[in-house]
Tab-separated table of C-alpha atoms and ligand atoms in Angstrom:
chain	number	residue	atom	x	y	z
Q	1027	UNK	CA	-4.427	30.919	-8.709
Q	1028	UNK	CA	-6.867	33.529	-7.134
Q	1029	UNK	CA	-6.559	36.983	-7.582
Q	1030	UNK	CA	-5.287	39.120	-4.237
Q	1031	UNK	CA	-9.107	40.494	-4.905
Q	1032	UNK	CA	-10.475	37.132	-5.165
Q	1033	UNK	CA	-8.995	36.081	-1.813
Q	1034	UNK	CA	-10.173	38.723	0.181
Q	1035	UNK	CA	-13.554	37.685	-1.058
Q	1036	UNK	CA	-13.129	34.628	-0.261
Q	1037	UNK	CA	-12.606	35.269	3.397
Q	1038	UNK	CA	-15.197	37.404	3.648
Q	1039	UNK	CA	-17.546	35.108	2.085
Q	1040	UNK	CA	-16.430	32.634	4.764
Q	1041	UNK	CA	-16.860	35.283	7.676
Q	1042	UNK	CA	-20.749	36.297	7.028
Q	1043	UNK	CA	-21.484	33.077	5.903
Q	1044	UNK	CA	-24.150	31.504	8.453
Q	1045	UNK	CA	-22.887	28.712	10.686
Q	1046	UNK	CA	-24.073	25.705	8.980
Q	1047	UNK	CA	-26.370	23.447	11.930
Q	1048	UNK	CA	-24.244	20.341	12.046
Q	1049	UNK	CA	-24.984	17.352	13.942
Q	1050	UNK	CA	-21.810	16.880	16.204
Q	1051	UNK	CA	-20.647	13.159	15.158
Q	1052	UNK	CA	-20.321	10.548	17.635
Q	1053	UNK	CA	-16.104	10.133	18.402
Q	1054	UNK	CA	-15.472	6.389	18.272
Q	1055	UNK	CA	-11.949	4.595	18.611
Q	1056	UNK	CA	-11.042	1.873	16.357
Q	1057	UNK	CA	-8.057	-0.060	17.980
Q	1058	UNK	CA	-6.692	-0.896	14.478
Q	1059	UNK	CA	-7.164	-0.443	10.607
Q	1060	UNK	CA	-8.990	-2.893	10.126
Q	1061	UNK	CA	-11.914	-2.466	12.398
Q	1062	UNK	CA	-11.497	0.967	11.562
Q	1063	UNK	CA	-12.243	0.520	8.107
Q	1064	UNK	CA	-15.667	-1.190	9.467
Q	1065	UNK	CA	-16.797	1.253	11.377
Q	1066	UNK	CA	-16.241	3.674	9.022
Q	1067	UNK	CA	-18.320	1.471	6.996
Q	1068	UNK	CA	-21.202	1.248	9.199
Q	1069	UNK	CA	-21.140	5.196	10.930
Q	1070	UNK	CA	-20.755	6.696	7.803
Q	1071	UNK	CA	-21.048	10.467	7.910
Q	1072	UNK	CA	-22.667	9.968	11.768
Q	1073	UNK	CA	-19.069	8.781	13.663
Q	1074	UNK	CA	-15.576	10.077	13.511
Q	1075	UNK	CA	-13.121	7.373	13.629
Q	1076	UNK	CA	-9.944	7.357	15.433
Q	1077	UNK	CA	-7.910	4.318	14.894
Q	1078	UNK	CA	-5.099	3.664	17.319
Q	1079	UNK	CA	-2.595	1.135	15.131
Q	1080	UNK	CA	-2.631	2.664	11.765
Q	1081	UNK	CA	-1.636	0.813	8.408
Q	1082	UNK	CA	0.770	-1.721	8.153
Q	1083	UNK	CA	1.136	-1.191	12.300
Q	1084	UNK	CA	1.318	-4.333	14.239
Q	1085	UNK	CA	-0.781	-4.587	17.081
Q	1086	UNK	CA	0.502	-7.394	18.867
Q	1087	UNK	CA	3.583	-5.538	19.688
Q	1088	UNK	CA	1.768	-1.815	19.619
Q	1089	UNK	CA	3.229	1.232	22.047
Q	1090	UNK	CA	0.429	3.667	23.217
Q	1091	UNK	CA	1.452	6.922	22.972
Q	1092	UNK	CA	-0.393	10.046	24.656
Q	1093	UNK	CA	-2.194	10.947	21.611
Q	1094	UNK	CA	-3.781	7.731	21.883
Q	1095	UNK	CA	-4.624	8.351	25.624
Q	1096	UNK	CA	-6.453	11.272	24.660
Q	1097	UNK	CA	-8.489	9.274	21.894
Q	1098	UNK	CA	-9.219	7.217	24.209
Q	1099	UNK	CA	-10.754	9.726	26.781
Q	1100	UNK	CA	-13.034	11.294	24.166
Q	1101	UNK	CA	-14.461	8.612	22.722
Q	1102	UNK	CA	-17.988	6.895	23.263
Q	1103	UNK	CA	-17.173	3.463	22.119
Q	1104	UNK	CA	-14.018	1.807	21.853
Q	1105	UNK	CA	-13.752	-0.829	19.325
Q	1106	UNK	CA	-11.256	-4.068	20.481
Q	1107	UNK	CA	-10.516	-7.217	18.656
Q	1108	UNK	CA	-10.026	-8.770	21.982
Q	1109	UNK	CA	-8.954	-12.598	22.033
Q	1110	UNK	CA	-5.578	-11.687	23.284
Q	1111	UNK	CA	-4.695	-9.241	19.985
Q	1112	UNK	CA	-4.313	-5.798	21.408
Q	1113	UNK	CA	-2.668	-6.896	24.954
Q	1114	UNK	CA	-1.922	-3.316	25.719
Q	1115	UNK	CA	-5.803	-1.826	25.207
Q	1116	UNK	CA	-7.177	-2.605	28.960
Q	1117	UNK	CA	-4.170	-0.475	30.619
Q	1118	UNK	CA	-4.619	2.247	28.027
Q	1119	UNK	CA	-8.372	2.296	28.498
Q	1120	UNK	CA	-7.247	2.365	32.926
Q	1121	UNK	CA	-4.862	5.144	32.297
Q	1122	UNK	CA	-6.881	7.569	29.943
Q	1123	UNK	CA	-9.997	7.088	32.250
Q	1124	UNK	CA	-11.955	6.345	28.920
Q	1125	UNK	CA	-15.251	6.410	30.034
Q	1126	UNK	CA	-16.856	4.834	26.768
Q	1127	UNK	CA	-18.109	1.463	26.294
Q	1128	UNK	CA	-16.193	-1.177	25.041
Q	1129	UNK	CA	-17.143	-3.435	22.566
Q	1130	UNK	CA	-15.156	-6.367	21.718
Q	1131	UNK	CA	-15.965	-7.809	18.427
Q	1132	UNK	CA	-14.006	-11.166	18.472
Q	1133	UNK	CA	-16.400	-12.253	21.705
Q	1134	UNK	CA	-18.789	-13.247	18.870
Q	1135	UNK	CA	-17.241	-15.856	16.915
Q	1136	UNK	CA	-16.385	-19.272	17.503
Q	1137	UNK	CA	-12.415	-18.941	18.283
Q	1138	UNK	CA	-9.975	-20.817	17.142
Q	1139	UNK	CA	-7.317	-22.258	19.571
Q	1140	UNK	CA	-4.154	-22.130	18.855
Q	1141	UNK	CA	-1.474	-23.771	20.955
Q	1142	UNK	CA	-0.677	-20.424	22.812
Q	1143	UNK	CA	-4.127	-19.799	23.043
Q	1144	UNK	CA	-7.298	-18.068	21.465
Q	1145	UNK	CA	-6.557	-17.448	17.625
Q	1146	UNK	CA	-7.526	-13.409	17.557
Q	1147	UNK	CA	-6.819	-13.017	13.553
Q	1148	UNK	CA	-11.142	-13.810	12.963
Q	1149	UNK	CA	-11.335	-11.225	10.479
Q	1150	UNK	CA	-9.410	-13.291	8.060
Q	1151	UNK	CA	-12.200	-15.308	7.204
Q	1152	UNK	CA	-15.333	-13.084	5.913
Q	1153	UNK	CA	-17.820	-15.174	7.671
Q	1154	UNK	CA	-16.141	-13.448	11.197
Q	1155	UNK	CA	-16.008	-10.087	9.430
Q	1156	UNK	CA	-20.041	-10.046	9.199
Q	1157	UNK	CA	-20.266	-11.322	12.915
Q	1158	UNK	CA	-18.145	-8.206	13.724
Q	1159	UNK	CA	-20.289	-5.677	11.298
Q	1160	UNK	CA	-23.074	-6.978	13.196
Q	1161	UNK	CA	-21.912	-5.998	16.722
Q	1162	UNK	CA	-20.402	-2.565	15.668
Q	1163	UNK	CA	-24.372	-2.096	14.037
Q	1164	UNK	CA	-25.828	-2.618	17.370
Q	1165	UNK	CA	-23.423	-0.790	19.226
Q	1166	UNK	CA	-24.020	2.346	17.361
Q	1167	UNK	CA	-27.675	1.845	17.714
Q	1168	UNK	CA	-27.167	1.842	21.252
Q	1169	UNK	CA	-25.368	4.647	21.649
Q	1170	UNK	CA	-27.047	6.841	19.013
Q	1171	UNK	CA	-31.253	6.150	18.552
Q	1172	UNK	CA	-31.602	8.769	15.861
Q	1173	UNK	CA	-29.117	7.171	13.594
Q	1174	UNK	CA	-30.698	3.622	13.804
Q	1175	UNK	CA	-31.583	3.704	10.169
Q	1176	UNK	CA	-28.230	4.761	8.773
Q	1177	UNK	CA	-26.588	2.257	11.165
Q	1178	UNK	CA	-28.882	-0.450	9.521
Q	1179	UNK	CA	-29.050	0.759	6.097
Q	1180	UNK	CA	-25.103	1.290	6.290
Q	1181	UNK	CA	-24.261	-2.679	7.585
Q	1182	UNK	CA	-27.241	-3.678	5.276
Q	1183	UNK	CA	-25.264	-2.668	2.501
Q	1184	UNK	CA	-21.854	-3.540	3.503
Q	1185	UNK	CA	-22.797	-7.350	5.073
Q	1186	UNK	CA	-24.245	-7.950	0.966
Q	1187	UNK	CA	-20.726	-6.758	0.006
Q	1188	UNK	CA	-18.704	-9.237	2.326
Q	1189	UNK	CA	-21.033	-12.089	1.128
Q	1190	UNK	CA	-20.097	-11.536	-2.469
Q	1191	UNK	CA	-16.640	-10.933	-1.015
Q	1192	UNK	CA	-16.848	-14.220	0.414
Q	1193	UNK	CA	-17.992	-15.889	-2.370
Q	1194	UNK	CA	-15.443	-14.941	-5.023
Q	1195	UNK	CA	-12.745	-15.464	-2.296
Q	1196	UNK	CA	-13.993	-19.266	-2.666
Q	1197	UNK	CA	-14.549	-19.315	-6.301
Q	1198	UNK	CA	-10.663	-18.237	-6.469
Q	1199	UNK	CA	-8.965	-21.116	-5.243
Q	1200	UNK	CA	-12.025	-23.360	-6.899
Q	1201	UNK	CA	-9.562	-24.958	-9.138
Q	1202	UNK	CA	-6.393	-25.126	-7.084
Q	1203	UNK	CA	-5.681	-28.681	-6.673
Q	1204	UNK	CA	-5.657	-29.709	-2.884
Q	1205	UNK	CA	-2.213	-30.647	-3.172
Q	1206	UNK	CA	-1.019	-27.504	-3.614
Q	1207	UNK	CA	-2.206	-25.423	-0.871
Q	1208	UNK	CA	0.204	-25.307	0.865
Q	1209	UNK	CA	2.134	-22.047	1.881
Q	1210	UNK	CA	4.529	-20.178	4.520
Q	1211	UNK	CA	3.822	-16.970	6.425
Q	1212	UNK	CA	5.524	-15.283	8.610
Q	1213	UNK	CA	3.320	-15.251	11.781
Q	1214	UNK	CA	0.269	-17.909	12.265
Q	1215	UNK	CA	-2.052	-15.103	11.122
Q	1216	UNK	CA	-4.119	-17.055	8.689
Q	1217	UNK	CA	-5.555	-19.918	10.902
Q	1218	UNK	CA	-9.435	-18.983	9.598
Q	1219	UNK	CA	-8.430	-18.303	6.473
Q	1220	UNK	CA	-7.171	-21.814	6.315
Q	1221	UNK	CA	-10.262	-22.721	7.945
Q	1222	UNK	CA	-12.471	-20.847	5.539
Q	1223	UNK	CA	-11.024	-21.685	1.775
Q	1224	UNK	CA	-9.072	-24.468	2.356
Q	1225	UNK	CA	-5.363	-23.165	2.138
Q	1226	UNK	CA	-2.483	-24.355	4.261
Q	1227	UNK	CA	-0.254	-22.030	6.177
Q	1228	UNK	CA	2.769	-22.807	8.035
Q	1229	UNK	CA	4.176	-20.181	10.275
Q	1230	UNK	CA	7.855	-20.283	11.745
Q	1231	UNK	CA	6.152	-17.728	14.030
Q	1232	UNK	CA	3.300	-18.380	16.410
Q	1233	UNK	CA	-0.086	-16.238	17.089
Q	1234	UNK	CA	1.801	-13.636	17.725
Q	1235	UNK	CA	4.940	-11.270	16.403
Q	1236	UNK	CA	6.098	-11.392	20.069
Q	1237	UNK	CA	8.307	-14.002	20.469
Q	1238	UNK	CA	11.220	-14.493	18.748
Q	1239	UNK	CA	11.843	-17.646	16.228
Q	1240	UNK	CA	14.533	-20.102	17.266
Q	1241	UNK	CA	17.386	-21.915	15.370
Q	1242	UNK	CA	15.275	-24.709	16.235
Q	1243	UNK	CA	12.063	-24.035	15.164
Q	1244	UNK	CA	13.604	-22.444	11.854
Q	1245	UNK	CA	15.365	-25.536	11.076
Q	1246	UNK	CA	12.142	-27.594	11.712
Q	1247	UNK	CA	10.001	-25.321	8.761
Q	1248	UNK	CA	12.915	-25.008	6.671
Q	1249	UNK	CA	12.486	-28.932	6.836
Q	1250	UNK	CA	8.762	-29.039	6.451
Q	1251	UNK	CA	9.137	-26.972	3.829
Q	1252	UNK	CA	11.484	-29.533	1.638
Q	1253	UNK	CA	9.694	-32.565	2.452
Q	1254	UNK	CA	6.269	-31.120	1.947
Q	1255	UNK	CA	6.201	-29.106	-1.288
Q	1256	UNK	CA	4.954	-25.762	-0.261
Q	1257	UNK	CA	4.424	-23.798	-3.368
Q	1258	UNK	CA	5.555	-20.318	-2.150
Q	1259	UNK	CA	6.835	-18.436	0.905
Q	1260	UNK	CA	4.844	-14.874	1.480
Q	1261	UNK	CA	6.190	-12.109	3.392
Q	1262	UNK	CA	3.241	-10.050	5.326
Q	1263	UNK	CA	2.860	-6.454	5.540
Q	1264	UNK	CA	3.491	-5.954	9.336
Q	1265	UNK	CA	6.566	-8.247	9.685
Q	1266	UNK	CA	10.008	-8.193	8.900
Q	1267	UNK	CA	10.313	-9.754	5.671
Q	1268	UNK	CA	13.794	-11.015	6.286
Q	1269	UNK	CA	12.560	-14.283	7.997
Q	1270	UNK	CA	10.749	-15.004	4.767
Q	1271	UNK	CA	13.439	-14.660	3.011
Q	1272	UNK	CA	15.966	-16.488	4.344
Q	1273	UNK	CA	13.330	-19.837	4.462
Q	1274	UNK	CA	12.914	-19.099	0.906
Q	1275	UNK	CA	16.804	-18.628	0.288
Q	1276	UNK	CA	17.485	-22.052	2.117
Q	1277	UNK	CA	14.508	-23.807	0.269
Q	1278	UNK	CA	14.394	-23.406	-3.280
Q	1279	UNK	CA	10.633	-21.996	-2.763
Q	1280	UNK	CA	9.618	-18.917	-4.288
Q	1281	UNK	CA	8.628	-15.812	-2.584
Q	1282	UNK	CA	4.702	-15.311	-3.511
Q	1283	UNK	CA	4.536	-11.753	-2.607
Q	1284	UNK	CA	3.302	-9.584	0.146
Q	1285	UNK	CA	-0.406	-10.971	2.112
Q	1286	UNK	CA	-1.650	-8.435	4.647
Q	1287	UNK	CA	-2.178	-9.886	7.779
Q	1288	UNK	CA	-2.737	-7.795	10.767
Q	1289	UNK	CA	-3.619	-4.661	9.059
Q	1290	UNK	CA	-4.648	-2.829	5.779
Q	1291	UNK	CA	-1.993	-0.561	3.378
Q	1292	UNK	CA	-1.979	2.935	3.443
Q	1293	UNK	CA	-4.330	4.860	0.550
Q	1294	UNK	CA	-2.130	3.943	-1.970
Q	1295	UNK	CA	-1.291	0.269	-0.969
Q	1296	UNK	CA	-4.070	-3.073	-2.180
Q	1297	UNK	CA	-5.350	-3.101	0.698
Q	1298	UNK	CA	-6.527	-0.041	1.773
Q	1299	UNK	CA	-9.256	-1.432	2.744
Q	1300	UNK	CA	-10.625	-4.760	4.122
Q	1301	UNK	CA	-12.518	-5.927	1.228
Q	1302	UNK	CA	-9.662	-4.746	-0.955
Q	1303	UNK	CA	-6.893	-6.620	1.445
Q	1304	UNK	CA	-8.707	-10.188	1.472
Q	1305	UNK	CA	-9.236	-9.926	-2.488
Q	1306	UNK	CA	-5.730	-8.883	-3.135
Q	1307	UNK	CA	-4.456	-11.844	-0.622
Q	1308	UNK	CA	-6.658	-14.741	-2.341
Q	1309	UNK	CA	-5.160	-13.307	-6.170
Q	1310	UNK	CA	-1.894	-13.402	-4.379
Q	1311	UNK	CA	-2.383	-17.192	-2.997
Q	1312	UNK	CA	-4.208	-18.189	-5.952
Q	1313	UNK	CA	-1.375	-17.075	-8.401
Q	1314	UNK	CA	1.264	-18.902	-6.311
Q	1315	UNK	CA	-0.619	-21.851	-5.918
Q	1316	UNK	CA	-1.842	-22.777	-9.374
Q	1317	UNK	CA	0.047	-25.080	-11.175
C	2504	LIG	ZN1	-1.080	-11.387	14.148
C-alpha cells in the first residue's frame, strides 16, 4: 500500500514527467481470434489489434454490434478469413465506411470444397496457417515501410514455430493405427485437419453452425457411428455441446473432450492461442484414438 505521501508523489512524478515520443501503432482489425492471435504475432509492438469475434465466439453466426462498426472505421487493414466464414464482414465493412484495405487470407490456399461450398476452416491444418502468416507479413509491409524488418523478423520467427508445430502435430498420431481415426464433431470444421494428419471426422452438422440438424440426418450419424467404430465423440468450443451428447448417449461412444474449432479459449483456456489450440486438439484426438 502507498503512503497518502507516496501517492501524491506519484502523481506528480507522472505530471512533470516528459511525454515519452511514441510511434503511434498502426490500428488493424482481426475478424476473429484466431487471425488475431497472428497478427499479433507478426505486428508485434508496431499494430494494435482489434478482433471482432472474440474467444470461443462463433463467427459463422456472428452479430456486429456498433463497437465493431467503429473498429472497423479506424482501422488500416482489416483481416478476413473469407471463403464464406464471416458472411456478415462485407455489410459491416459498407456500413462503417471502413476505408482500410482488406486482406483476405483464405484467397491463398488451395480450398477445400465441401458440399455447401468452399471449406473456410484452412487454419486447421498448419500448412494454411503459414500461407496466412505470409499474407498478413506483406500486408503490413505495405502499409507500414519502416517496420519491414520487424514484420519479417516477426513471421520469420513465428513461420519456424508453426513448422515444428506441424511436425509434432504429425509425430502425434504417428502410431495411431489407421483404423482408428475415426471421430465425431459437431460442425464439419476439421476437413484440413483430416486432410493434413490423417484423422476422420464426421459432422452431423455441415460447414457451418447455421443450419439446423435434422431427425434425419441425426439418425443417419447416430448409424454411422454404430456400424463404423468411431472411437470418441468431441464437443467443440463454439457449439452447443448438447448435440454431442446425445450421439454419444445413443451410441455407446465416449465423449473425447472439448477440440477448438472456430476459435481460441480465453487467457486461461488451452488454447489461448493458435499454436496452443492445434497442440491441445491433436493430445485430445490422440488420447481418444489410441488403443
Ligand atoms: Zn466453422
Amino acid at each position: 500500500m502507498l503512503s497518502r505521501r507516496g501517492l501524491i508523489a506519484l502523481a506528480l512524478a507522472a505530471f512533470v514527467a516528459p511525454a515519452v515520443a511514441e510511434t503511434p501503432k498502426i490500428p488493424v482489425v482481426a475478424s476473429f481470434s484466431i487471425i488475431g492471435d497472428f497478427v499479433r504475432e507478426v505486428g508485434g509492438d508496431r499494430v494494435s489489434v482489434a478482433t471482432i469475434v472474440g474467444p470461443d465466439g462463433d463467427a459463422h453466426v456472428y452479430q456486429p454490434s456498433p463497437a465493431d462498426g467503429r473498429k472497423i472505421a479506424q482501422a488500416r487493414l482489416i483481416f478476413v478469413n473469407g471463403l464464406g466464414f464471416e458472411g456478415w464482414i462485407e455489410r459491416l465493412i459498407a456500413a462503417a465506411k471502413g476505408k482500410g484495405t482488406v486482406v483476405t487470407l483464405g484467397k491463398g490456399v488451395a480450398a477445400r470444397a465441401g458440399e455447401e461450398g468452399a471449406d473456410p476452416h484452412a487454419w486447421q491444418d498448419v500448412g494454411n496457417a503459414k500461407i496466412y502468416i505470409s499474407a498478413i507479413r506483406d500486408a503490413l509491409k505495405a502499409v507500414d515501410a519502416q517496420g519491414a524488418e520487424t514484420y519479417e523478423a516477426n513471421a520469420a520467427a513465428y513461420l519456424s514455430k508453426l513448422d515444428a508445430l506441424d511436425a509434432e502435430i504429425v509425430k502425434t498420431f504417428s502410431n495411431i493405427p489407421k483404423e482408428r481415426r475415426r471421430v465425431v464433431s459437431t460442425h464439419d470444421a476439421f476437413g484440413y485437419f483430416a486432410q493434413r494428419y490423417g484423422v476422420e471426422f464426421i459432422a452431423p452438422q455441415g460447414l457451418s453452425t447455421e443450419a439446423d440438424v435434422s431427425a434425419r440426418d441425426l439418425a443417419k450419424i447416430i448409424r454411422s457411428v454404430k456400424q463404423n467404430e468411431v472411437s470418441a465423440v468431441f464437443l467443440e468450443n463454439i457449439a452447443d455441446p448438447r448435440l454431442a451428447k446425445r450421439i454419444a448417449a445413443e451410441t455407446g461412444a465416449r465423449v473425447g473432450g472439448e477440440l477448438y474449432s472456430d476459435a481460441l479459449s480465453d487467457a486461461k483456456g488451452d488454447g489461448a492461442t493458435y499454436i496452443d489450440m492445434m497442440r491441445h486438439n491433436a493430445r485430445e484426438l490422440a488420447k481418444a484414438l489410441a488403443p
